Tab-separated table of C-alpha atoms in Angstrom:
chain	number	residue	atom	x	y	z
A	276	UNK	CA	0.003	-0.003	0.002
A	277	UNK	CA	1.422	3.348	-1.018
A	278	UNK	CA	-0.130	6.650	-0.073
A	279	UNK	CA	1.339	9.671	-1.821
A	280	UNK	CA	-0.068	13.029	-0.671
A	281	UNK	CA	1.525	16.249	-1.887
A	282	UNK	CA	0.817	19.986	-1.752
A	283	UNK	CA	2.652	21.874	-4.493
A	284	UNK	CA	2.912	25.485	-5.623
A	285	UNK	CA	4.237	24.671	-9.099
A	286	UNK	CA	2.463	23.381	-12.210
A	287	UNK	CA	0.643	20.092	-11.751
A	288	UNK	CA	0.850	17.784	-14.748
A	289	UNK	CA	-1.964	15.206	-14.657
A	290	UNK	CA	-0.497	13.164	-17.567
A	291	UNK	CA	2.885	12.936	-15.811
A	292	UNK	CA	1.240	11.949	-12.531
A	293	UNK	CA	-0.846	9.296	-14.268
A	294	UNK	CA	2.144	7.910	-16.142
A	295	UNK	CA	4.097	7.591	-12.887
A	296	UNK	CA	1.107	6.008	-11.145
A	297	UNK	CA	0.639	3.403	-13.874
A	298	UNK	CA	4.317	2.538	-14.304
A	299	UNK	CA	5.077	-1.092	-13.458
A	300	UNK	CA	1.583	-1.818	-12.244
A	301	UNK	CA	0.699	-5.463	-12.884
A	302	UNK	CA	-1.440	-6.518	-9.927
A	303	UNK	CA	-4.505	-4.257	-9.920
A	304	UNK	CA	-7.173	-4.322	-12.578
A	305	UNK	CA	-8.407	-0.767	-12.077
A	306	UNK	CA	-6.994	2.748	-11.852
A	307	UNK	CA	-9.422	5.645	-11.559
A	308	UNK	CA	-8.265	9.245	-11.738
A	309	UNK	CA	-9.850	12.630	-11.242
A	310	UNK	CA	-8.351	15.864	-12.540
A	311	UNK	CA	-9.800	19.161	-11.321
A	312	UNK	CA	-9.207	22.259	-13.467
A	313	UNK	CA	-9.498	25.945	-12.657
A	314	UNK	CA	-12.534	27.359	-14.420
A	315	UNK	CA	-12.540	30.639	-16.323
A	316	UNK	CA	-15.991	31.567	-15.015
A	317	UNK	CA	-17.533	31.784	-11.559
A	318	UNK	CA	-20.833	30.147	-10.610
A	319	UNK	CA	-22.668	33.307	-11.717
A	320	UNK	CA	-20.878	33.346	-15.072
A	321	UNK	CA	-18.482	36.175	-14.175
A	322	UNK	CA	-14.984	36.085	-15.642
A	323	UNK	CA	-12.299	34.572	-13.411
A	324	UNK	CA	-8.735	35.613	-14.203
A	325	UNK	CA	-7.018	33.899	-11.299
A	326	UNK	CA	-7.952	31.464	-8.566
A	327	UNK	CA	-5.916	31.777	-5.378
A	328	UNK	CA	-5.702	28.954	-2.884
A	329	UNK	CA	-4.380	30.164	0.453
A	330	UNK	CA	-3.095	27.446	2.750
A	331	UNK	CA	-1.837	27.038	6.291
A	332	UNK	CA	1.548	25.286	6.109
A	333	UNK	CA	1.354	22.128	8.180
A	334	UNK	CA	-2.396	22.175	8.718
A	335	UNK	CA	-3.305	21.944	5.027
A	336	UNK	CA	-0.962	19.007	4.413
A	337	UNK	CA	-2.295	17.294	7.526
A	338	UNK	CA	-5.921	17.727	6.422
A	339	UNK	CA	-5.100	16.186	3.026
A	340	UNK	CA	-3.241	13.306	4.664
A	341	UNK	CA	-6.129	12.627	7.102
A	342	UNK	CA	-8.630	12.497	4.238
A	343	UNK	CA	-6.412	10.158	2.198
A	344	UNK	CA	-5.886	7.863	5.190
A	345	UNK	CA	-9.646	7.738	5.777
A	346	UNK	CA	-10.135	6.687	2.144
A	347	UNK	CA	-7.585	3.900	2.530
A	348	UNK	CA	-9.295	2.716	5.716
A	349	UNK	CA	-12.691	2.743	4.057
A	350	UNK	CA	-12.071	1.269	0.611
A	351	UNK	CA	-9.988	-1.729	-0.492
A	352	UNK	CA	-7.581	0.288	-2.602
A	353	UNK	CA	-3.953	-0.679	-3.023
A	354	UNK	CA	-2.461	2.729	-3.876
A	355	UNK	CA	-3.591	6.335	-3.727
A	356	UNK	CA	-2.096	9.562	-4.916
A	357	UNK	CA	-3.426	13.020	-4.059
A	358	UNK	CA	-1.665	16.093	-5.459
A	359	UNK	CA	-3.071	19.563	-4.780
A	360	UNK	CA	-1.953	22.971	-5.970
A	361	UNK	CA	-1.762	26.014	-3.733
A	362	UNK	CA	-1.120	29.657	-4.538
A	363	UNK	CA	-2.220	31.406	-7.749
A	364	UNK	CA	-3.764	29.325	-10.514
A	365	UNK	CA	-5.030	30.479	-13.897
A	366	UNK	CA	-8.010	28.997	-15.775
A	367	UNK	CA	-7.176	25.730	-17.500
A	368	UNK	CA	-4.480	24.764	-15.037
A	369	UNK	CA	-4.859	21.639	-12.935
A	370	UNK	CA	-5.778	22.256	-9.287
A	371	UNK	CA	-6.009	18.696	-8.071
A	372	UNK	CA	-5.155	15.204	-9.254
A	373	UNK	CA	-6.362	12.066	-7.528
A	374	UNK	CA	-5.671	8.462	-8.519
A	375	UNK	CA	-6.813	5.251	-6.888
A	376	UNK	CA	-5.716	1.726	-7.775
A	377	UNK	CA	-7.744	-1.317	-6.755
A	378	UNK	CA	-8.344	-4.887	-7.797
A	379	UNK	CA	-11.680	-3.911	-9.349
A	380	UNK	CA	-13.134	-0.720	-10.739
A	381	UNK	CA	-15.968	-0.044	-8.269
A	382	UNK	CA	-13.638	0.269	-5.298
A	383	UNK	CA	-11.335	2.577	-7.259
A	384	UNK	CA	-14.244	4.783	-8.432
A	385	UNK	CA	-15.661	4.953	-4.905
A	386	UNK	CA	-12.328	5.853	-3.326
A	387	UNK	CA	-11.669	8.663	-5.836
A	388	UNK	CA	-15.236	9.961	-5.411
A	389	UNK	CA	-14.974	9.929	-1.617
A	390	UNK	CA	-11.572	11.640	-1.680
A	391	UNK	CA	-12.841	14.451	-3.869
A	392	UNK	CA	-16.035	14.997	-1.877
A	393	UNK	CA	-14.021	15.390	1.304
A	394	UNK	CA	-11.224	17.452	-0.255
A	395	UNK	CA	-13.820	19.849	-1.726
A	396	UNK	CA	-15.320	20.619	1.681
A	397	UNK	CA	-12.858	19.738	4.443
A	398	UNK	CA	-9.345	20.359	3.149
A	399	UNK	CA	-7.749	23.389	4.828
A	400	UNK	CA	-7.752	25.850	1.941
A	401	UNK	CA	-9.208	29.317	1.493
A	402	UNK	CA	-10.133	30.009	-2.104
A	403	UNK	CA	-10.540	33.366	-3.852
A	404	UNK	CA	-11.572	34.153	-7.401
A	405	UNK	CA	-10.232	37.351	-8.962
A	406	UNK	CA	-11.669	38.907	-12.093
A	407	UNK	CA	-12.368	42.312	-13.647
A	408	UNK	CA	-15.014	43.036	-10.987
A	409	UNK	CA	-12.713	42.291	-8.037
A	410	UNK	CA	-12.022	39.428	-5.670
A	411	UNK	CA	-14.426	37.171	-3.836
A	412	UNK	CA	-14.071	34.282	-1.417
A	413	UNK	CA	-15.418	30.885	-2.396
A	414	UNK	CA	-16.913	28.620	0.231
A	415	UNK	CA	-18.517	25.180	0.012
A	416	UNK	CA	-22.054	25.321	-1.401
A	417	UNK	CA	-25.045	23.122	-0.508
A	418	UNK	CA	-24.223	20.857	-3.444
A	419	UNK	CA	-20.753	20.185	-1.970
A	420	UNK	CA	-22.213	19.525	1.485
A	421	UNK	CA	-24.839	17.182	0.053
A	422	UNK	CA	-22.122	15.265	-1.801
A	423	UNK	CA	-20.185	14.893	1.447
A	424	UNK	CA	-23.284	13.817	3.383
A	425	UNK	CA	-23.711	10.786	1.100
A	426	UNK	CA	-20.726	9.145	2.764
A	427	UNK	CA	-22.118	9.548	6.285
A	428	UNK	CA	-24.770	6.836	5.834
A	429	UNK	CA	-23.261	4.641	3.155
A	430	UNK	CA	-20.970	1.725	3.679
A	431	UNK	CA	-18.571	1.054	0.843
B	22	UNK	CA	4.847	38.605	22.476
B	23	UNK	CA	3.397	35.506	20.874
B	24	UNK	CA	2.578	35.541	17.167
B	25	UNK	CA	-1.055	34.875	16.253
B	26	UNK	CA	-1.634	33.767	12.645
B	27	UNK	CA	-4.639	34.754	10.555
B	28	UNK	CA	-5.966	33.004	7.434
B	29	UNK	CA	-8.831	33.329	4.984
B	30	UNK	CA	-11.194	36.253	5.484
B	31	UNK	CA	-9.582	36.960	8.863
B	32	UNK	CA	-6.162	37.296	7.241
B	33	UNK	CA	-7.613	39.562	4.588
B	34	UNK	CA	-8.889	41.954	7.269
B	35	UNK	CA	-6.070	41.782	9.818
B	36	UNK	CA	-3.007	40.777	7.811
B	37	UNK	CA	-1.177	37.461	8.138
B	38	UNK	CA	-0.031	37.884	11.711
B	39	UNK	CA	-0.730	39.687	14.984
B	40	UNK	CA	0.981	39.611	18.365
B	41	UNK	CA	-0.260	39.168	21.875
B	42	UNK	CA	1.402	38.892	25.285
B	43	UNK	CA	0.430	35.530	26.750
B	44	UNK	CA	0.991	34.687	30.421
B	45	UNK	CA	3.153	31.618	31.059
B	46	UNK	CA	0.136	29.702	32.347
B	47	UNK	CA	-1.616	30.355	29.018
B	48	UNK	CA	-5.042	31.702	28.090
B	49	UNK	CA	-8.143	30.038	26.696
B	50	UNK	CA	-8.851	30.673	23.030
B	51	UNK	CA	-11.996	32.601	24.040
B	52	UNK	CA	-9.881	35.112	25.975
B	53	UNK	CA	-7.273	35.445	23.219
B	54	UNK	CA	-10.058	36.159	20.763
B	55	UNK	CA	-11.585	38.770	23.109
B	56	UNK	CA	-8.269	40.537	23.727
B	57	UNK	CA	-7.503	40.723	19.995
B	58	UNK	CA	-11.030	41.911	19.199
B	59	UNK	CA	-10.776	44.708	21.788
B	60	UNK	CA	-8.076	46.440	19.779
B	61	UNK	CA	-10.339	48.038	17.180
B	62	UNK	CA	-13.565	47.656	15.226
B	63	UNK	CA	-11.918	45.883	12.316
B	64	UNK	CA	-10.450	43.229	14.608
B	65	UNK	CA	-13.773	42.828	16.414
B	66	UNK	CA	-15.662	42.434	13.146
B	67	UNK	CA	-13.130	39.946	11.783
B	68	UNK	CA	-12.853	37.772	14.891
B	69	UNK	CA	-16.174	37.865	16.728
B	70	UNK	CA	-17.991	35.588	14.322
B	71	UNK	CA	-19.204	32.083	15.099
B	72	UNK	CA	-17.703	30.684	11.893
B	73	UNK	CA	-14.207	31.949	12.737
B	74	UNK	CA	-12.359	28.988	14.226
B	75	UNK	CA	-9.063	28.713	16.048
B	76	UNK	CA	-6.210	26.220	16.133
B	77	UNK	CA	-3.383	25.550	18.558
B	78	UNK	CA	-0.324	23.795	17.171
B	79	UNK	CA	-2.193	23.018	13.921
B	80	UNK	CA	-5.158	21.336	15.648
B	81	UNK	CA	-8.572	22.986	15.368
B	82	UNK	CA	-9.790	23.596	18.910
B	83	UNK	CA	-12.789	24.911	20.818
B	84	UNK	CA	-13.025	28.131	22.799
B	85	UNK	CA	-11.968	26.495	26.077
B	86	UNK	CA	-8.655	25.199	24.729
B	87	UNK	CA	-5.630	26.655	26.453
B	88	UNK	CA	-2.790	28.197	24.473
B	89	UNK	CA	0.580	28.894	26.049
B	90	UNK	CA	3.559	30.996	24.899
B	91	UNK	CA	5.519	29.113	22.261
B	92	UNK	CA	2.485	27.363	20.837
B	93	UNK	CA	1.283	28.235	17.344
B	94	UNK	CA	-2.111	29.928	17.520
B	95	UNK	CA	-4.236	30.781	14.492
B	96	UNK	CA	-7.693	32.175	13.711
B	97	UNK	CA	-9.336	31.554	10.354
B	98	UNK	CA	-12.611	31.650	8.452
B	99	UNK	CA	-14.392	28.499	7.216
B	100	UNK	CA	-12.287	26.285	5.000
B	101	UNK	CA	-13.174	26.622	1.335
B	102	UNK	CA	-12.059	23.106	0.572
B	103	UNK	CA	-9.844	22.366	-2.412
């Protein structure tokens, strides 16, 4: 079991991460990945020029690690990678990359889904969108909370 | 003087860091929050909100938690998530 959790302030290359994750893999039958991109428009359609993810050194990494460890405890995955950007990100750039390897696809899909639902609401980041009309803070919306709530009652 | 870190909306209002003299026996988070908020209206508005949480040594804590000199204390708005 390998758990690779990283917070980076440089460009995140999803293809490179996937290639490294797949290299030499002969045991598992399934690898599921999720790549999150910075959008060029806010929820109300306004133009977003930059997305800034503030972080608390130490706490943010710990929150990511805790979420990844919970996924490993909950789902029969063999390997997980979670890479998250921090700092300033422009539309089109990758914010987050998650990959889960498991014997079968359902476990891998579930682990990646669970990881993203928790990262989207509980990871220690503070997100701001900046565009021509100024800067605004982004906080979890009801849709994110509802997605997280699914995991409270379900067993894998 | 002990550094107090601010993040999110709190950091936007108060800057990344403040300072406060803590007694050696420590103070509860509630009292640290009150003393910082007493300084001016901006600090009061930024800190006296139920959704502004605190941490001591990177662990999110409640208002009764004790913080001593040398520990890392922070106040921050709700996490956005990633």
